mmCIF file of N, CA, C and O in Angstrom:
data_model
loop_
_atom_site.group_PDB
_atom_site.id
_atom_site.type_symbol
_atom_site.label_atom_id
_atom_site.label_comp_id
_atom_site.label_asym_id
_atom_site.label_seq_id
_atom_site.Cartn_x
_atom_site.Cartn_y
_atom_site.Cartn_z
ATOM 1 N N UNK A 1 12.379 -9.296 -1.966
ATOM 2 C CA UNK A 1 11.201 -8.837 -2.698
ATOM 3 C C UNK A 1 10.979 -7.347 -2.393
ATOM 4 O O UNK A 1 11.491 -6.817 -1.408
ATOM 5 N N UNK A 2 10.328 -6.795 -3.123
ATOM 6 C CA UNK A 2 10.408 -4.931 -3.261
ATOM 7 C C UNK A 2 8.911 -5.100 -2.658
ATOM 8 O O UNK A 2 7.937 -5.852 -2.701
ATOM 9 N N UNK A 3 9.456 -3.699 -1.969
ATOM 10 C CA UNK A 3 7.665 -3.367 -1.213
ATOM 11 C C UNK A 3 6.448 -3.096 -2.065
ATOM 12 O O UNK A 3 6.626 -2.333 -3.014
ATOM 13 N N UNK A 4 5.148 -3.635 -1.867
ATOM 14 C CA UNK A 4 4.416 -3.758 -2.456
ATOM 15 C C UNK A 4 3.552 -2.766 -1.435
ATOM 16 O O UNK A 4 3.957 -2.330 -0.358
ATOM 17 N N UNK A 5 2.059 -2.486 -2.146
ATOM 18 C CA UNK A 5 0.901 -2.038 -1.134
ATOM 19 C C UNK A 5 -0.068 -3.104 -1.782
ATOM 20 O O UNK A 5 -0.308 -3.090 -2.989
ATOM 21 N N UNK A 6 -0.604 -4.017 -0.924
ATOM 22 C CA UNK A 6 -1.812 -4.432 -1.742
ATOM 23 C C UNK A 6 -3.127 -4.362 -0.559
ATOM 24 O O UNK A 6 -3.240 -3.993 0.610
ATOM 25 N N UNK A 7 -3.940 -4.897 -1.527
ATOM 26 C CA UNK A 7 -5.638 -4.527 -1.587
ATOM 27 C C UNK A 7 -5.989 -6.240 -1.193
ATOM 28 O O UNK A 7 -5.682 -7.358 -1.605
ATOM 29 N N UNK A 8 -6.913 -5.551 -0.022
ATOM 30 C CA UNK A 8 -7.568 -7.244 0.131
ATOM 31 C C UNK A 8 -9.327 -6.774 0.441
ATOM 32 O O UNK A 8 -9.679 -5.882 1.213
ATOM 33 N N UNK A 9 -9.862 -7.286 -0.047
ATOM 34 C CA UNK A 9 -11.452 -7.441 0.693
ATOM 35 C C UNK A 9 -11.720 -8.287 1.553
ATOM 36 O O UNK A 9 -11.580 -9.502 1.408
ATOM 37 N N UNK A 10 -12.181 -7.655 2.649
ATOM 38 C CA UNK A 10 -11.926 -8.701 4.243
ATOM 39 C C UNK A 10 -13.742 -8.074 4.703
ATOM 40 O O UNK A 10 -14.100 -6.899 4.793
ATOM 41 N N UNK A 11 -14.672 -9.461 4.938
ATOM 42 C CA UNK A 11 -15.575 -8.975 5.465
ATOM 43 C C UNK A 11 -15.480 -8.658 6.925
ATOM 44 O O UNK A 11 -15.484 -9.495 7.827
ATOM 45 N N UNK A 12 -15.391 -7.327 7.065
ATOM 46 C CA UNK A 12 -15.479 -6.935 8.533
ATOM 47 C C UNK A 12 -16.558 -5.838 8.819
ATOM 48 O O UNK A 12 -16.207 -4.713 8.461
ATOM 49 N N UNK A 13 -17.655 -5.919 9.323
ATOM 50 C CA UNK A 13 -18.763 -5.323 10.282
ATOM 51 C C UNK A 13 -18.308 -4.264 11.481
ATOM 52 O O UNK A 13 -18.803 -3.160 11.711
ATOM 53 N N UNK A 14 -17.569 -4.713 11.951
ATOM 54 C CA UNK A 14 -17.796 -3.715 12.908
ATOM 55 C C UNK A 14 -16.115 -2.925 13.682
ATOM 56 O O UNK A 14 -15.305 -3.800 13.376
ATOM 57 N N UNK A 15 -15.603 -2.230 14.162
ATOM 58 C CA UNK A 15 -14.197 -1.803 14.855
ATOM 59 C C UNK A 15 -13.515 -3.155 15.075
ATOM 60 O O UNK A 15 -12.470 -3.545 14.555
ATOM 61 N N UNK A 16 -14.505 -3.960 16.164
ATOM 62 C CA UNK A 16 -13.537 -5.096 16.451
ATOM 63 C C UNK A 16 -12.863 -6.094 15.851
ATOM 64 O O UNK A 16 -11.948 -6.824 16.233
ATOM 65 N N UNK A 17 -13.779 -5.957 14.335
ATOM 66 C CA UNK A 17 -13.406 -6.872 13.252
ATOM 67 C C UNK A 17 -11.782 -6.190 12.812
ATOM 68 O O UNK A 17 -10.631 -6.533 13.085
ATOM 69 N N UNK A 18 -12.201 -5.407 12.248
ATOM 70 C CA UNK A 18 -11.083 -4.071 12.140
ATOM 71 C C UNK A 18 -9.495 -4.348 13.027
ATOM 72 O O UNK A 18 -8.324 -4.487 12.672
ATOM 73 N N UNK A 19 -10.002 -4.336 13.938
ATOM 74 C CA UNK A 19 -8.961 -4.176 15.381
ATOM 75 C C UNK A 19 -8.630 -5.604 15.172
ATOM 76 O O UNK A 19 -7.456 -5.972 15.172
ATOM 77 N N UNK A 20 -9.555 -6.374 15.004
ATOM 78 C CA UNK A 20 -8.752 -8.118 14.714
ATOM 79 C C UNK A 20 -7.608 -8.298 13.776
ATOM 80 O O UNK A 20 -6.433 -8.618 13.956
ATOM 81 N N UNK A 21 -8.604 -7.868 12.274
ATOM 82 C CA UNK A 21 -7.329 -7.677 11.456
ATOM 83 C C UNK A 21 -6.155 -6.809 11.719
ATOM 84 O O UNK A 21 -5.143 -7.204 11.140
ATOM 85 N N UNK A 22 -6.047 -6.010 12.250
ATOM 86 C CA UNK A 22 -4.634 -4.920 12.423
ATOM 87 C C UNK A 22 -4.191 -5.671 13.291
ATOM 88 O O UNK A 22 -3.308 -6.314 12.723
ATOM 89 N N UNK A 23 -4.279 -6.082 14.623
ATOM 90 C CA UNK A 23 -3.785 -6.995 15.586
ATOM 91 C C UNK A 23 -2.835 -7.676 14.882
ATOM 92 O O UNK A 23 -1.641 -7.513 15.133
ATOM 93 N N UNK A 24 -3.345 -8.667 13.746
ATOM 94 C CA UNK A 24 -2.932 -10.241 13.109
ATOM 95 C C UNK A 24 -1.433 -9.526 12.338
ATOM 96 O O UNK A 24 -0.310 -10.025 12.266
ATOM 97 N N UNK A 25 -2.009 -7.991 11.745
ATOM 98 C CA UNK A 25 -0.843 -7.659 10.812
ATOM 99 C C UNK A 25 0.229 -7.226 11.310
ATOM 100 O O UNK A 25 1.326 -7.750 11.118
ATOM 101 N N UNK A 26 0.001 -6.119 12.074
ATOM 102 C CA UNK A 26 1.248 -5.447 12.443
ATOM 103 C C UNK A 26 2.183 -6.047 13.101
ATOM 104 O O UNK A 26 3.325 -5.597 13.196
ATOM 105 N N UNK A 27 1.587 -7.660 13.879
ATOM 106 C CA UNK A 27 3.101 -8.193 14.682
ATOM 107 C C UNK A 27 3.509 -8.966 13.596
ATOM 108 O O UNK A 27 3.929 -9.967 14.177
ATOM 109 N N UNK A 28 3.630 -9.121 12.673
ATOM 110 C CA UNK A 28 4.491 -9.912 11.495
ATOM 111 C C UNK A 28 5.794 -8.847 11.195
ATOM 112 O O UNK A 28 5.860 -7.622 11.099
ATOM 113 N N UNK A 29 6.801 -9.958 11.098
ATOM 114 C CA UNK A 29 7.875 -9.434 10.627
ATOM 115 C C UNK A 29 7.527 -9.174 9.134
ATOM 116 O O UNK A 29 6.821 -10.002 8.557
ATOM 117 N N UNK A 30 8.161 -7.629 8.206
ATOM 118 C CA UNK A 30 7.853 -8.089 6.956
ATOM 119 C C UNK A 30 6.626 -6.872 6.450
ATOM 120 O O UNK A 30 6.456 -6.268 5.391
ATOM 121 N N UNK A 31 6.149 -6.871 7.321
ATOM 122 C CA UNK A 31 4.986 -6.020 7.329
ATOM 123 C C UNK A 31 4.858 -4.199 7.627
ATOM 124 O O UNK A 31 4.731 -3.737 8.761
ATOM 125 N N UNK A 32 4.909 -3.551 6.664
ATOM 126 C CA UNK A 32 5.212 -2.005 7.064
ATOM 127 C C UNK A 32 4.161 -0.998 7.973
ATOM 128 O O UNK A 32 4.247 -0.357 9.021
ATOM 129 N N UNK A 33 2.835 -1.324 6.643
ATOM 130 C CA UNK A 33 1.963 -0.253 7.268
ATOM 131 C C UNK A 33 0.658 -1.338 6.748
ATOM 132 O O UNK A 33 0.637 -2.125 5.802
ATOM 133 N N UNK A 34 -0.454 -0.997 7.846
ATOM 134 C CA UNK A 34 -1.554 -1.638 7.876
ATOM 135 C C UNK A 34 -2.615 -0.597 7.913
ATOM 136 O O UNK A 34 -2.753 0.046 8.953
ATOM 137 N N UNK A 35 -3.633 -0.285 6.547
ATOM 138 C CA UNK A 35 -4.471 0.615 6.674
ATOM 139 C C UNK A 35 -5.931 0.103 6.238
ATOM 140 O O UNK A 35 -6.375 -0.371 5.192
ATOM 141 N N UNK A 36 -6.498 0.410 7.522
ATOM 142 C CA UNK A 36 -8.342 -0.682 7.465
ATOM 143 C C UNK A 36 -9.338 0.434 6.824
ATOM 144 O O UNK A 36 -9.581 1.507 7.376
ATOM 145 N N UNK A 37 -9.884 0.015 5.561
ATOM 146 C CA UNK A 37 -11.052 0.936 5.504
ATOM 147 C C UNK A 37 -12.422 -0.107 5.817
ATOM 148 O O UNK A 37 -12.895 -1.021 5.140
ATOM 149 N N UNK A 38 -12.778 0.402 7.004
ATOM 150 C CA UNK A 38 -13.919 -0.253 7.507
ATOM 151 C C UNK A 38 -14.797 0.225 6.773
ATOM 152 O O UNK A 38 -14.411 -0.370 5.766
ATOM 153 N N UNK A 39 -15.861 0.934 6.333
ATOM 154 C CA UNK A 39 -16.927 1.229 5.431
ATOM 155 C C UNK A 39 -16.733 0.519 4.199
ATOM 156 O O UNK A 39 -17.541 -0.407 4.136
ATOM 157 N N UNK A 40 -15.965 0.583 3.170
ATOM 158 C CA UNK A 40 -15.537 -0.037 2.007
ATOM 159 C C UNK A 40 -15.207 -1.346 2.630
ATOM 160 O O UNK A 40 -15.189 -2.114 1.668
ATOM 161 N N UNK A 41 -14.992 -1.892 3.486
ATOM 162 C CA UNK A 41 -14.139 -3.317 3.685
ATOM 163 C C UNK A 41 -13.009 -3.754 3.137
ATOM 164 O O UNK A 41 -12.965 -4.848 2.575
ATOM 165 N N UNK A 42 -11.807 -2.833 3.250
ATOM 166 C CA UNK A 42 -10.506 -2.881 2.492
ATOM 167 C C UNK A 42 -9.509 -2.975 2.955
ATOM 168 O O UNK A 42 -9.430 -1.997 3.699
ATOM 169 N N UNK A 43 -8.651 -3.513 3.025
ATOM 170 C CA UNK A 43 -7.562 -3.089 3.521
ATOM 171 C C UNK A 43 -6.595 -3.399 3.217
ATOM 172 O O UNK A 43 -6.417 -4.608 3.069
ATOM 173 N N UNK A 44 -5.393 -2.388 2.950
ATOM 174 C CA UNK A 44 -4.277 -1.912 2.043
ATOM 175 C C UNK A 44 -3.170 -2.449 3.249
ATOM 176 O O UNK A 44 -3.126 -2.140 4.440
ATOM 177 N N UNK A 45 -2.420 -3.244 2.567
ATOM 178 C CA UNK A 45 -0.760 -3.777 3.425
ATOM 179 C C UNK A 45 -0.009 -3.621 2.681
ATOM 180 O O UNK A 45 0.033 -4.258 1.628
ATOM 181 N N UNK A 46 0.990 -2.518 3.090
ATOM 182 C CA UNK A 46 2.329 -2.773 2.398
ATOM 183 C C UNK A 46 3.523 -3.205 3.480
ATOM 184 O O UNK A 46 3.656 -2.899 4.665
ATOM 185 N N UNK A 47 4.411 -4.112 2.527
ATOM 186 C CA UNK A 47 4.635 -5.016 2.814
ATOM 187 C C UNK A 47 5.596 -5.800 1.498
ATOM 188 O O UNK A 47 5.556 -5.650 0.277
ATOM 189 N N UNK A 48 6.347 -6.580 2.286
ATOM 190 C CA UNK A 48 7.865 -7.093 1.524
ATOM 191 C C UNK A 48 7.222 -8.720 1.370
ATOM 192 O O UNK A 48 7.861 -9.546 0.719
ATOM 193 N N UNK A 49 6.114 -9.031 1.926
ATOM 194 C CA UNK A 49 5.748 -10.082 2.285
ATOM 195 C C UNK A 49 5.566 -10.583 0.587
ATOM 196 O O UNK A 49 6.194 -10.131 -0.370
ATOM 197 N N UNK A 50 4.541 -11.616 0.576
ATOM 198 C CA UNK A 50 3.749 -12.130 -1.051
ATOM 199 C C UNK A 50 2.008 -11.938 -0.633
ATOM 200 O O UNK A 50 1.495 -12.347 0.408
ATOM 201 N N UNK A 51 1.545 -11.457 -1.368
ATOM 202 C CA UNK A 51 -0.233 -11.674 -0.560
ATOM 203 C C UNK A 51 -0.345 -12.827 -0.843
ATOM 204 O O UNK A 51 -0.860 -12.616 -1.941
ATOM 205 N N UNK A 52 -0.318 -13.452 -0.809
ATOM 206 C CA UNK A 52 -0.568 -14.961 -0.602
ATOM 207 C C UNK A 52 -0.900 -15.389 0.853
ATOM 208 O O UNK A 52 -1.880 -15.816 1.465
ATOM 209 N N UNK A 53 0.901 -14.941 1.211
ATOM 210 C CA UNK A 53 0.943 -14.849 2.223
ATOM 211 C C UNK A 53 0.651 -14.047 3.541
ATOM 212 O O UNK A 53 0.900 -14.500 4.658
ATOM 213 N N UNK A 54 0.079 -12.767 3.296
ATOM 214 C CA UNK A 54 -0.537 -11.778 3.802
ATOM 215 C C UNK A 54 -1.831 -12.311 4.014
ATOM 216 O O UNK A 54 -2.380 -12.166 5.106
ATOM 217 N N UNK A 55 -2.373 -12.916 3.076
ATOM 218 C CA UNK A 55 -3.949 -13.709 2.808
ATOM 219 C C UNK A 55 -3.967 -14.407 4.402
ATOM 220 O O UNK A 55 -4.453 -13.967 5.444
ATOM 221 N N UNK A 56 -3.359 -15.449 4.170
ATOM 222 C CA UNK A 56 -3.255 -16.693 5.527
ATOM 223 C C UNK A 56 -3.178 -16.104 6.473
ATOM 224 O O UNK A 56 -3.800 -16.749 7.316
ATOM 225 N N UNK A 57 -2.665 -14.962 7.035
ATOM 226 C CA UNK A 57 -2.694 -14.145 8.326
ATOM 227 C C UNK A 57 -4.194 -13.557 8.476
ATOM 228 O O UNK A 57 -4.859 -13.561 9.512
ATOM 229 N N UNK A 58 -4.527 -13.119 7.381
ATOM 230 C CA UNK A 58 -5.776 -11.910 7.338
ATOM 231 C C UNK A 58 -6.622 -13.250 7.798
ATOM 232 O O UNK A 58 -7.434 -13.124 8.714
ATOM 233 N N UNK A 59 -6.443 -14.483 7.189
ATOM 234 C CA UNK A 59 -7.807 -15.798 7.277
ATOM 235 C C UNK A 59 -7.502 -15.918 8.550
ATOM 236 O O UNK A 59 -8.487 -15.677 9.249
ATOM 237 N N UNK A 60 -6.630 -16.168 9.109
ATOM 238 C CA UNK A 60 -6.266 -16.269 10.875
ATOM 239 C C UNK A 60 -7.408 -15.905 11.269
ATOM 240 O O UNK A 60 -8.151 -16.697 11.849
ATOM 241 N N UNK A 61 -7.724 -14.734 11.041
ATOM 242 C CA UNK A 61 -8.836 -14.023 12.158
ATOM 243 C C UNK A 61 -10.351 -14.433 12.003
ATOM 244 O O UNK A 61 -11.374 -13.895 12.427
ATOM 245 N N UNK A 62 -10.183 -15.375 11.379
ATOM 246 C CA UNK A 62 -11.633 -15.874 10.534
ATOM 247 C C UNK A 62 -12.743 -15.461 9.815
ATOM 248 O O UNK A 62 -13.905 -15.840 9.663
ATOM 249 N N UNK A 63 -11.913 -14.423 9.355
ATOM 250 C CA UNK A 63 -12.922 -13.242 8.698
ATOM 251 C C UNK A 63 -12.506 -14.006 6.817
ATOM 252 O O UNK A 63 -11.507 -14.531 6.326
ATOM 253 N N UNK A 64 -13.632 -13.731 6.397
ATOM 254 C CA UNK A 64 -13.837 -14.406 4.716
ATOM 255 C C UNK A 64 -12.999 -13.301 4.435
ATOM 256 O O UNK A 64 -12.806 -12.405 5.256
ATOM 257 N N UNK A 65 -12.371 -13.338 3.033
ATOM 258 C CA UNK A 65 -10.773 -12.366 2.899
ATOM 259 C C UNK A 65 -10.316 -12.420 0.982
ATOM 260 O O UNK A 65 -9.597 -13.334 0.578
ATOM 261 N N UNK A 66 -10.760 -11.519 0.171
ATOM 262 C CA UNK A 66 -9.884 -12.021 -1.041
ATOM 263 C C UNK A 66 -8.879 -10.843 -1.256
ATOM 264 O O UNK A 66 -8.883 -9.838 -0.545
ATOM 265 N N UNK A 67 -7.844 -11.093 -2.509
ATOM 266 C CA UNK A 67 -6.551 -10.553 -2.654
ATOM 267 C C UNK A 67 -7.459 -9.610 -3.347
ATOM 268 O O UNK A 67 -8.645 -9.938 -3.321
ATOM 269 N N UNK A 68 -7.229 -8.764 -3.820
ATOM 270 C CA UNK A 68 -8.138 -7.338 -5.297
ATOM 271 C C UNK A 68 -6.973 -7.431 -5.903
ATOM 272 O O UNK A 68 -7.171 -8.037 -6.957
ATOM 273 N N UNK A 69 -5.649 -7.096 -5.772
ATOM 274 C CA UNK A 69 -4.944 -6.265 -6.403
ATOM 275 C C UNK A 69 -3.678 -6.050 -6.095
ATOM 276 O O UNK A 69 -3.386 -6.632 -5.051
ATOM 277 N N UNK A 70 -2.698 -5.388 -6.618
ATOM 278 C CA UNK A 70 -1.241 -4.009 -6.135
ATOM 279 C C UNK A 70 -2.058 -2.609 -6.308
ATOM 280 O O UNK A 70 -2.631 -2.226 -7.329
ATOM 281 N N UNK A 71 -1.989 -2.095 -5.342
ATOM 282 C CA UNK A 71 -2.400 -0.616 -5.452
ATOM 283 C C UNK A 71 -0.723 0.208 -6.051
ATOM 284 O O UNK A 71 0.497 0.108 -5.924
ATOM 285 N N UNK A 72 -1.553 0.836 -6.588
ATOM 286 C CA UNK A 72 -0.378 1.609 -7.486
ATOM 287 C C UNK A 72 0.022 2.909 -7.290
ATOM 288 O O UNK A 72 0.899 3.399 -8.002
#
């Protein structure tokens, strides 16, 4: 599968939320770059993965989580 960047809305409040999600991402095989916009609640993975499957990691951390998009 060709690298993608996608868009997820992840409710996260505060750094540690933040720091949870990046934790969950970056040790996946599959996974390139992990970028958190904490103010907006966003965060962009690119990645060879499927968001689908990107999804189920991000829910790991028990933070509520939807797909938006492919950023382009």
């Amino acid at each position: 599968m060709a690298t993608q960047t996608y868009v997820f809305d992840v409710e996260m409040t505060c750094e540690g939320c933040s720091n949870a999600v990046q934790k969950v991402l970056c040790n996946k095989a599959g996974i390139d770059n992990v970028t958190v916009d904490l103010p907006g609640k966003k965060v962009l993975v690119t990645s060879t993965l499927s968001s689908d499957e990107i999804l189920s990691y991000i829910k790991k951390t028990g933070k509520s989580c939807t797909f938006v998009g492919i950023n382009k």
